[in-house]
PDB file of N, CA and C in Angstrom:
ATOM      1  N   MET C   1       3.130   7.448  11.255  1.00  0.00           N
ATOM      2  CA  MET C   1       2.103   7.961  10.511  1.00  0.00           C
ATOM      3  C   MET C   1       0.762   7.447  11.049  1.00  0.00           C
ATOM      4  N   VAL C   2      -0.214   8.252  11.591  1.00  0.00           N
ATOM      5  CA  VAL C   2      -1.481   7.695  12.083  1.00  0.00           C
ATOM      6  C   VAL C   2      -2.475   8.362  11.358  1.00  0.00           C
ATOM      7  N   GLU C   3      -3.496   7.415  10.954  1.00  0.00           N
ATOM      8  CA  GLU C   3      -4.709   7.742  10.112  1.00  0.00           C
ATOM      9  C   GLU C   3      -5.453   8.351  11.157  1.00  0.00           C
ATOM     10  N   ARG C   4      -5.721   9.897  10.617  1.00  0.00           N
ATOM     11  CA  ARG C   4      -6.584  10.525  11.543  1.00  0.00           C
ATOM     12  C   ARG C   4      -8.063  10.095  11.658  1.00  0.00           C
ATOM     13  N   ARG C   5      -8.753   9.477  10.525  1.00  0.00           N
ATOM     14  CA  ARG C   5     -10.032   9.403  10.598  1.00  0.00           C
ATOM     15  C   ARG C   5     -10.492   8.172  11.650  1.00  0.00           C
ATOM     16  N   ILE C   6      -9.681   7.129  11.667  1.00  0.00           N
ATOM     17  CA  ILE C   6     -10.130   6.071  12.517  1.00  0.00           C
ATOM     18  C   ILE C   6      -8.978   5.670  13.513  1.00  0.00           C
ATOM     19  N   GLY C   7      -7.852   6.334  13.750  1.00  0.00           N
ATOM     20  CA  GLY C   7      -6.954   6.209  14.870  1.00  0.00           C
ATOM     21  C   GLY C   7      -5.939   5.025  14.458  1.00  0.00           C
ATOM     22  N   ASN C   8      -5.998   4.410  13.165  1.00  0.00           N
ATOM     23  CA  ASN C   8      -5.234   3.204  12.897  1.00  0.00           C
ATOM     24  C   ASN C   8      -4.079   3.737  12.030  1.00  0.00           C
ATOM     25  N   THR C   9      -2.953   3.196  12.072  1.00  0.00           N
ATOM     26  CA  THR C   9      -1.695   3.431  11.235  1.00  0.00           C
ATOM     27  C   THR C   9      -2.085   2.862   9.745  1.00  0.00           C
ATOM     28  N   PRO C  10      -1.446   3.467   8.887  1.00  0.00           N
ATOM     29  CA  PRO C  10      -1.654   3.163   7.495  1.00  0.00           C
ATOM     30  C   PRO C  10      -1.211   1.713   7.259  1.00  0.00           C
ATOM     31  N   ILE C  11      -0.129   1.252   7.882  1.00  0.00           N
ATOM     32  CA  ILE C  11       0.343  -0.061   7.756  1.00  0.00           C
ATOM     33  C   ILE C  11       0.120  -0.735   9.039  1.00  0.00           C
ATOM     34  N   PRO C  12      -0.756  -1.744   9.133  1.00  0.00           N
ATOM     35  CA  PRO C  12      -0.857  -2.642  10.295  1.00  0.00           C
ATOM     36  C   PRO C  12       0.281  -3.175  10.887  1.00  0.00           C
ATOM     37  N   ARG C  13       0.192  -3.462  12.186  1.00  0.00           N
ATOM     38  CA  ARG C  13       1.299  -4.207  12.933  1.00  0.00           C
ATOM     39  C   ARG C  13       1.795  -5.389  12.136  1.00  0.00           C
ATOM     40  N   ILE C  14       0.842  -6.120  11.870  1.00  0.00           N
ATOM     41  CA  ILE C  14       1.072  -7.498  10.995  1.00  0.00           C
ATOM     42  C   ILE C  14       0.414  -7.319   9.653  1.00  0.00           C
ATOM     43  N   PRO C  15       0.969  -6.625   8.766  1.00  0.00           N
ATOM     44  CA  PRO C  15       0.392  -6.597   7.468  1.00  0.00           C
ATOM     45  C   PRO C  15      -0.044  -7.812   6.753  1.00  0.00           C
ATOM     46  N   GLY C  16       0.891  -9.128   6.948  1.00  0.00           N
ATOM     47  CA  GLY C  16       0.578 -10.259   6.235  1.00  0.00           C
ATOM     48  C   GLY C  16      -0.802 -10.774   6.594  1.00  0.00           C
ATOM     49  N   PHE C  17      -1.478 -10.379   7.657  1.00  0.00           N
ATOM     50  CA  PHE C  17      -2.646 -10.769   8.076  1.00  0.00           C
ATOM     51  C   PHE C  17      -3.840 -10.387   7.073  1.00  0.00           C
ATOM     52  N   TYR C  18      -3.498  -9.099   6.536  1.00  0.00           N
ATOM     53  CA  TYR C  18      -4.423  -8.597   5.658  1.00  0.00           C
ATOM     54  C   TYR C  18      -4.338  -8.948   4.154  1.00  0.00           C
ATOM     55  N   LEU C  19      -3.072  -9.586   3.830  1.00  0.00           N
ATOM     56  CA  LEU C  19      -2.810  -9.875   2.336  1.00  0.00           C
ATOM     57  C   LEU C  19      -3.018 -11.376   2.266  1.00  0.00           C
ATOM     58  N   THR C  20      -3.327 -11.609   1.033  1.00  0.00           N
ATOM     59  CA  THR C  20      -3.377 -12.989   0.334  1.00  0.00           C
ATOM     60  C   THR C  20      -2.029 -13.591   0.308  1.00  0.00           C
ATOM     61  N   ASP C  21      -2.023 -14.963   0.148  1.00  0.00           N
ATOM     62  CA  ASP C  21      -0.706 -15.606  -0.185  1.00  0.00           C
ATOM     63  C   ASP C  21      -0.057 -15.081  -1.331  1.00  0.00           C
ATOM     64  N   GLN C  22      -0.987 -14.850  -2.512  1.00  0.00           N
ATOM     65  CA  GLN C  22      -0.385 -14.131  -3.661  1.00  0.00           C
ATOM     66  C   GLN C  22       0.298 -12.892  -3.502  1.00  0.00           C
ATOM     67  N   GLN C  23      -0.368 -11.983  -2.796  1.00  0.00           N
ATOM     68  CA  GLN C  23       0.127 -10.665  -2.333  1.00  0.00           C
ATOM     69  C   GLN C  23       1.401 -10.816  -1.664  1.00  0.00           C
ATOM     70  N   ASN C  24       1.367 -11.606  -0.615  1.00  0.00           N
ATOM     71  CA  ASN C  24       2.635 -11.886   0.193  1.00  0.00           C
ATOM     72  C   ASN C  24       3.839 -12.129  -0.821  1.00  0.00           C
ATOM     73  N   ARG C  25       3.762 -13.121  -1.709  1.00  0.00           N
ATOM     74  CA  ARG C  25       4.833 -13.595  -2.626  1.00  0.00           C
ATOM     75  C   ARG C  25       5.039 -12.236  -3.517  1.00  0.00           C
ATOM     76  N   GLY C  26       3.919 -11.609  -4.041  1.00  0.00           N
ATOM     77  CA  GLY C  26       4.208 -10.535  -4.930  1.00  0.00           C
ATOM     78  C   GLY C  26       4.882  -9.476  -4.417  1.00  0.00           C
ATOM     79  N   LEU C  27       4.735  -9.075  -2.982  1.00  0.00           N
ATOM     80  CA  LEU C  27       5.249  -8.077  -2.348  1.00  0.00           C
ATOM     81  C   LEU C  27       6.821  -8.345  -2.161  1.00  0.00           C
ATOM     82  N   SER C  28       7.075  -9.593  -1.721  1.00  0.00           N
ATOM     83  CA  SER C  28       8.439 -10.015  -1.609  1.00  0.00           C
ATOM     84  C   SER C  28       9.311  -9.953  -2.775  1.00  0.00           C
ATOM     85  N   ILE C  29       8.813 -10.182  -3.981  1.00  0.00           N
ATOM     86  CA  ILE C  29       9.316  -9.991  -5.218  1.00  0.00           C
ATOM     87  C   ILE C  29       9.510  -8.604  -5.572  1.00  0.00           C
ATOM     88  N   LEU C  30       8.387  -7.651  -5.448  1.00  0.00           N
ATOM     89  CA  LEU C  30       8.484  -6.452  -5.685  1.00  0.00           C
ATOM     90  C   LEU C  30       9.341  -5.477  -4.656  1.00  0.00           C
ATOM     91  N   ASN C  31       9.501  -6.018  -3.473  1.00  0.00           N
ATOM     92  CA  ASN C  31      10.459  -5.306  -2.674  1.00  0.00           C
ATOM     93  C   ASN C  31      11.991  -5.248  -3.289  1.00  0.00           C
ATOM     94  N   GLN C  32      12.409  -6.205  -3.954  1.00  0.00           N
ATOM     95  CA  GLN C  32      13.626  -6.358  -4.542  1.00  0.00           C
ATOM     96  C   GLN C  32      13.773  -5.288  -5.605  1.00  0.00           C
ATOM     97  N   PHE C  33      12.615  -4.807  -6.193  1.00  0.00           N
ATOM     98  CA  PHE C  33      12.602  -3.747  -7.293  1.00  0.00           C
ATOM     99  C   PHE C  33      12.431  -2.394  -6.658  1.00  0.00           C
ATOM    100  N   GLY C  34      12.533  -2.136  -5.478  1.00  0.00           N
ATOM    101  CA  GLY C  34      12.361  -0.835  -4.864  1.00  0.00           C
ATOM    102  C   GLY C  34      10.849  -0.616  -4.398  1.00  0.00           C
ATOM    103  N   TRP C  35       9.975  -1.441  -4.520  1.00  0.00           N
ATOM    104  CA  TRP C  35       8.502  -1.226  -3.961  1.00  0.00           C
ATOM    105  C   TRP C  35       8.385  -1.287  -2.478  1.00  0.00           C
ATOM    106  N   GLN C  36       7.709  -0.489  -1.874  1.00  0.00           N
ATOM    107  CA  GLN C  36       7.491  -0.755  -0.355  1.00  0.00           C
ATOM    108  C   GLN C  36       5.982  -0.626  -0.005  1.00  0.00           C
ATOM    109  N   LEU C  37       5.419  -1.126   0.949  1.00  0.00           N
ATOM    110  CA  LEU C  37       4.142  -1.156   1.400  1.00  0.00           C
ATOM    111  C   LEU C  37       3.932   0.376   1.803  1.00  0.00           C
ATOM    112  N   PHE C  38       3.007   0.970   1.210  1.00  0.00           N
ATOM    113  CA  PHE C  38       2.530   2.375   1.604  1.00  0.00           C
ATOM    114  C   PHE C  38       1.398   2.365   2.591  1.00  0.00           C
ATOM    115  N   CYS C  39       0.401   1.518   2.229  1.00  0.00           N
ATOM    116  CA  CYS C  39      -0.754   1.535   3.118  1.00  0.00           C
ATOM    117  C   CYS C  39      -1.598   0.376   2.943  1.00  0.00           C
ATOM    118  N   ILE C  40      -2.333  -0.062   3.762  1.00  0.00           N
ATOM    119  CA  ILE C  40      -3.436  -0.851   3.466  1.00  0.00           C
ATOM    120  C   ILE C  40      -4.786  -0.280   3.916  1.00  0.00           C
ATOM    121  N   ARG C  41      -5.668  -0.014   2.836  1.00  0.00           N
ATOM    122  CA  ARG C  41      -6.729   0.576   3.078  1.00  0.00           C
ATOM    123  C   ARG C  41      -7.716  -0.601   3.593  1.00  0.00           C
ATOM    124  N   ARG C  42      -8.457  -0.413   4.806  1.00  0.00           N
ATOM    125  CA  ARG C  42      -9.327  -1.347   5.422  1.00  0.00           C
ATOM    126  C   ARG C  42     -10.739  -0.934   5.960  1.00  0.00           C
ATOM    127  N   PRO C  43     -11.369  -0.354   4.726  1.00  0.00           N
ATOM    128  CA  PRO C  43     -12.682   0.152   5.050  1.00  0.00           C
ATOM    129  C   PRO C  43     -13.573  -0.869   5.687  1.00  0.00           C
ATOM    130  N   THR C  44     -14.555  -0.442   6.490  1.00  0.00           N
ATOM    131  CA  THR C  44     -15.466  -1.460   7.288  1.00  0.00           C
ATOM    132  C   THR C  44     -16.307  -2.149   6.355  1.00  0.00           C
ATOM    133  N   PHE C  45     -16.904  -1.662   5.243  1.00  0.00           N
ATOM    134  CA  PHE C  45     -17.846  -2.343   4.508  1.00  0.00           C
ATOM    135  C   PHE C  45     -17.493  -2.323   3.031  1.00  0.00           C
ATOM    136  N   ALA C  46     -15.956  -2.405   2.656  1.00  0.00           N
ATOM    137  CA  ALA C  46     -15.570  -2.620   1.302  1.00  0.00           C
ATOM    138  C   ALA C  46     -14.395  -3.502   1.501  1.00  0.00           C
ATOM    139  N   GLU C  47     -13.859  -3.799   0.327  1.00  0.00           N
ATOM    140  CA  GLU C  47     -12.757  -4.655   0.116  1.00  0.00           C
ATOM    141  C   GLU C  47     -11.311  -3.920   0.608  1.00  0.00           C
ATOM    142  N   ILE C  48     -10.318  -4.786   0.912  1.00  0.00           N
ATOM    143  CA  ILE C  48      -9.146  -4.053   1.319  1.00  0.00           C
ATOM    144  C   ILE C  48      -8.355  -3.665   0.132  1.00  0.00           C
ATOM    145  N   THR C  49      -7.622  -2.705   0.242  1.00  0.00           N
ATOM    146  CA  THR C  49      -6.761  -2.190  -0.842  1.00  0.00           C
ATOM    147  C   THR C  49      -5.550  -2.144  -0.283  1.00  0.00           C
ATOM    148  N   THR C  50      -4.442  -2.672  -1.078  1.00  0.00           N
ATOM    149  CA  THR C  50      -3.031  -2.562  -0.822  1.00  0.00           C
ATOM    150  C   THR C  50      -2.213  -1.818  -1.605  1.00  0.00           C
ATOM    151  N   LEU C  51      -1.552  -0.589  -1.164  1.00  0.00           N
ATOM    152  CA  LEU C  51      -0.920   0.403  -2.028  1.00  0.00           C
ATOM    153  C   LEU C  51       0.381   0.157  -1.722  1.00  0.00           C
ATOM    154  N   LEU C  52       1.370   0.257  -2.895  1.00  0.00           N
ATOM    155  CA  LEU C  52       2.591   0.201  -2.801  1.00  0.00           C
ATOM    156  C   LEU C  52       3.191   1.364  -3.310  1.00  0.00           C
ATOM    157  N   TRP C  53       4.628   1.794  -2.825  1.00  0.00           N
ATOM    158  CA  TRP C  53       5.210   3.065  -3.293  1.00  0.00           C
ATOM    159  C   TRP C  53       6.609   2.886  -3.704  1.00  0.00           C
ATOM    160  N   ASN C  54       7.030   3.268  -4.813  1.00  0.00           N
ATOM    161  CA  ASN C  54       8.282   3.161  -5.356  1.00  0.00           C
ATOM    162  C   ASN C  54       9.065   4.428  -5.181  1.00  0.00           C
ATOM    163  N   SER C  55      10.131   4.478  -4.341  1.00  0.00           N
ATOM    164  CA  SER C  55      10.625   5.858  -4.057  1.00  0.00           C
ATOM    165  C   SER C  55      11.603   6.243  -5.275  1.00  0.00           C
ATOM    166  N   HIS C  56      12.173   5.265  -5.939  1.00  0.00           N
ATOM    167  CA  HIS C  56      13.040   5.361  -7.207  1.00  0.00           C
ATOM    168  C   HIS C  56      12.376   6.304  -8.113  1.00  0.00           C
ATOM    169  N   ASP C  57      11.385   6.029  -8.557  1.00  0.00           N
ATOM    170  CA  ASP C  57      10.466   6.809  -9.603  1.00  0.00           C
ATOM    171  C   ASP C  57       9.221   7.478  -9.115  1.00  0.00           C
ATOM    172  N   GLN C  58       9.146   7.644  -7.670  1.00  0.00           N
ATOM    173  CA  GLN C  58       7.711   8.186  -7.262  1.00  0.00           C
ATOM    174  C   GLN C  58       6.670   7.753  -7.932  1.00  0.00           C
ATOM    175  N   THR C  59       6.428   6.385  -7.886  1.00  0.00           N
ATOM    176  CA  THR C  59       5.210   5.783  -8.394  1.00  0.00           C
ATOM    177  C   THR C  59       4.498   5.164  -7.364  1.00  0.00           C
ATOM    178  N   MET C  60       3.181   5.061  -7.437  1.00  0.00           N
ATOM    179  CA  MET C  60       2.200   4.492  -6.537  1.00  0.00           C
ATOM    180  C   MET C  60       1.420   3.348  -7.419  1.00  0.00           C
ATOM    181  N   GLY C  61       1.220   2.190  -6.853  1.00  0.00           N
ATOM    182  CA  GLY C  61       0.432   1.128  -7.436  1.00  0.00           C
ATOM    183  C   GLY C  61      -0.328   0.422  -6.612  1.00  0.00           C
ATOM    184  N   VAL C  62      -1.195  -0.384  -6.945  1.00  0.00           N
ATOM    185  CA  VAL C  62      -2.174  -1.160  -6.163  1.00  0.00           C
ATOM    186  C   VAL C  62      -1.770  -2.720  -6.405  1.00  0.00           C
ATOM    187  N   LEU C  63      -1.569  -3.310  -5.340  1.00  0.00           N
ATOM    188  CA  LEU C  63      -1.145  -4.763  -5.334  1.00  0.00           C
ATOM    189  C   LEU C  63      -2.560  -5.685  -5.230  1.00  0.00           C
ATOM    190  N   THR C  64      -2.838  -6.274  -6.319  1.00  0.00           N
ATOM    191  CA  THR C  64      -4.130  -6.800  -6.445  1.00  0.00           C
ATOM    192  C   THR C  64      -4.120  -8.279  -5.654  1.00  0.00           C
ATOM    193  N   GLU C  65      -5.254  -8.693  -5.529  1.00  0.00           N
ATOM    194  CA  GLU C  65      -5.412  -9.921  -4.772  1.00  0.00           C
ATOM    195  C   GLU C  65      -4.659 -11.049  -5.266  1.00  0.00           C
ATOM    196  N   ASP C  66      -4.282 -11.036  -6.646  1.00  0.00           N
ATOM    197  CA  ASP C  66      -3.567 -12.228  -7.236  1.00  0.00           C
ATOM    198  C   ASP C  66      -2.045 -11.768  -7.263  1.00  0.00           C
ATOM    199  N   GLY C  67      -1.597 -10.764  -6.440  1.00  0.00           N
ATOM    200  CA  GLY C  67      -0.308 -10.384  -6.405  1.00  0.00           C
ATOM    201  C   GLY C  67       0.321  -9.720  -7.508  1.00  0.00           C
ATOM    202  N   ILE C  68      -0.517  -9.178  -8.393  1.00  0.00           N
ATOM    203  CA  ILE C  68       0.067  -8.231  -9.678  1.00  0.00           C
ATOM    204  C   ILE C  68      -0.051  -6.858  -8.994  1.00  0.00           C
ATOM    205  N   LEU C  69       0.981  -5.955  -9.503  1.00  0.00           N
ATOM    206  CA  LEU C  69       1.037  -4.668  -9.306  1.00  0.00           C
ATOM    207  C   LEU C  69       0.287  -3.866 -10.550  1.00  0.00           C
ATOM    208  N   LYS C  70      -0.716  -2.921 -10.170  1.00  0.00           N
ATOM    209  CA  LYS C  70      -1.326  -2.231 -11.038  1.00  0.00           C
ATOM    210  C   LYS C  70      -1.068  -0.914 -10.877  1.00  0.00           C
ATOM    211  N   LEU C  71      -0.375  -0.213 -12.070  1.00  0.00           N
ATOM    212  CA  LEU C  71      -0.073   1.289 -11.855  1.00  0.00           C
ATOM    213  C   LEU C  71      -1.216   2.004 -12.364  1.00  0.00           C
ATOM    214  N   GLY C  72      -1.543   3.158 -11.806  1.00  0.00           N
ATOM    215  CA  GLY C  72      -2.546   4.216 -12.284  1.00  0.00           C
ATOM    216  C   GLY C  72      -2.352   5.500 -11.808  1.00  0.00           C
ATOM    217  N   ASP C  73      -2.781   6.601 -12.503  1.00  0.00           N
ATOM    218  CA  ASP C  73      -2.734   7.841 -12.088  1.00  0.00           C
ATOM    219  C   ASP C  73      -4.007   8.255 -11.443  1.00  0.00           C
ATOM    220  N   ASP C  74      -4.986   7.560 -11.379  1.00  0.00           N
ATOM    221  CA  ASP C  74      -6.119   7.771 -10.638  1.00  0.00           C
ATOM    222  C   ASP C  74      -6.271   7.518  -9.124  1.00  0.00           C
ATOM    223  N   LEU C  75      -5.074   7.265  -8.534  1.00  0.00           N
ATOM    224  CA  LEU C  75      -5.111   6.938  -7.059  1.00  0.00           C
ATOM    225  C   LEU C  75      -5.197   8.312  -6.286  1.00  0.00           C
ATOM    226  N   LYS C  76      -6.101   8.223  -5.369  1.00  0.00           N
ATOM    227  CA  LYS C  76      -6.268   9.479  -4.577  1.00  0.00           C
ATOM    228  C   LYS C  76      -5.714   9.137  -3.150  1.00  0.00           C
ATOM    229  N   ILE C  77      -4.481   9.981  -2.944  1.00  0.00           N
ATOM    230  CA  ILE C  77      -3.773  10.097  -1.672  1.00  0.00           C
ATOM    231  C   ILE C  77      -3.900  11.462  -1.170  1.00  0.00           C
ATOM    232  N   ARG C  78      -4.259  11.401   0.180  1.00  0.00           N
ATOM    233  CA  ARG C  78      -4.417  12.933   0.648  1.00  0.00           C
ATOM    234  C   ARG C  78      -3.064  13.854   0.728  1.00  0.00           C
ATOM    235  N   SER C  79      -1.970  13.089   1.170  1.00  0.00           N
ATOM    236  CA  SER C  79      -0.742  14.036   0.811  1.00  0.00           C
ATOM    237  C   SER C  79       0.360  13.244   0.570  1.00  0.00           C
ATOM    238  N   LEU C  80       0.662  13.035  -0.763  1.00  0.00           N
ATOM    239  CA  LEU C  80       1.551  12.182  -1.277  1.00  0.00           C
ATOM    240  C   LEU C  80       3.046  12.813  -0.889  1.00  0.00           C
ATOM    241  N   ARG C  81       3.211  14.064  -0.926  1.00  0.00           N
ATOM    242  CA  ARG C  81       4.618  14.710  -0.643  1.00  0.00           C
ATOM    243  C   ARG C  81       4.922  14.209   0.757  1.00  0.00           C
ATOM    244  N   LYS C  82       3.994  14.457   1.770  1.00  0.00           N
ATOM    245  CA  LYS C  82       4.488  13.819   3.089  1.00  0.00           C
ATOM    246  C   LYS C  82       4.719  12.384   3.146  1.00  0.00           C
ATOM    247  N   ALA C  83       3.952  11.734   2.433  1.00  0.00           N
ATOM    248  CA  ALA C  83       4.269  10.224   2.444  1.00  0.00           C
ATOM    249  C   ALA C  83       5.485   9.767   1.847  1.00  0.00           C
ATOM    250  N   SER C  84       5.822  10.497   0.688  1.00  0.00           N
ATOM    251  CA  SER C  84       7.109  10.047   0.065  1.00  0.00           C
ATOM    252  C   SER C  84       8.254  10.685   0.918  1.00  0.00           C
ATOM    253  N   ALA C  85       8.229  11.616   1.635  1.00  0.00           N
ATOM    254  CA  ALA C  85       9.151  12.086   2.459  1.00  0.00           C
ATOM    255  C   ALA C  85       9.194  11.081   3.715  1.00  0.00           C
ATOM    256  N   ALA C  86       8.172  10.568   4.228  1.00  0.00           N
ATOM    257  CA  ALA C  86       8.267   9.514   5.344  1.00  0.00           C
ATOM    258  C   ALA C  86       8.818   8.310   4.930  1.00  0.00           C
ATOM    259  N   LEU C  87       8.812   7.945   3.667  1.00  0.00           N
ATOM    260  CA  LEU C  87       9.292   6.724   3.249  1.00  0.00           C
ATOM    261  C   LEU C  87      10.782   6.574   2.846  1.00  0.00           C
ATOM    262  N   SER C  88      11.135   7.917   2.516  1.00  0.00           N
ATOM    263  CA  SER C  88      12.515   8.137   2.107  1.00  0.00           C
ATOM    264  C   SER C  88      13.649   7.925   3.039  1.00  0.00           C
TER     265      SER C  88
END
């Protein structure tokens, strides 16, 4: 899956480069519960946002800089159906 706006993939080749140590630890724990890296938003002039997807219950969450997963219904994803199919 290629990000059409800037030509980058949603998950960079080396995702750990964009994550804090706490995020890397949190991600390794969350992987055990079905959470997968969905994308890392890397805007030019804003902070990086790490999004996780749980295919078990079709839930999206944000992995904060301190490695804590925050769930919310206000996440804007262009095509969640396509994304969930690609991750399944």
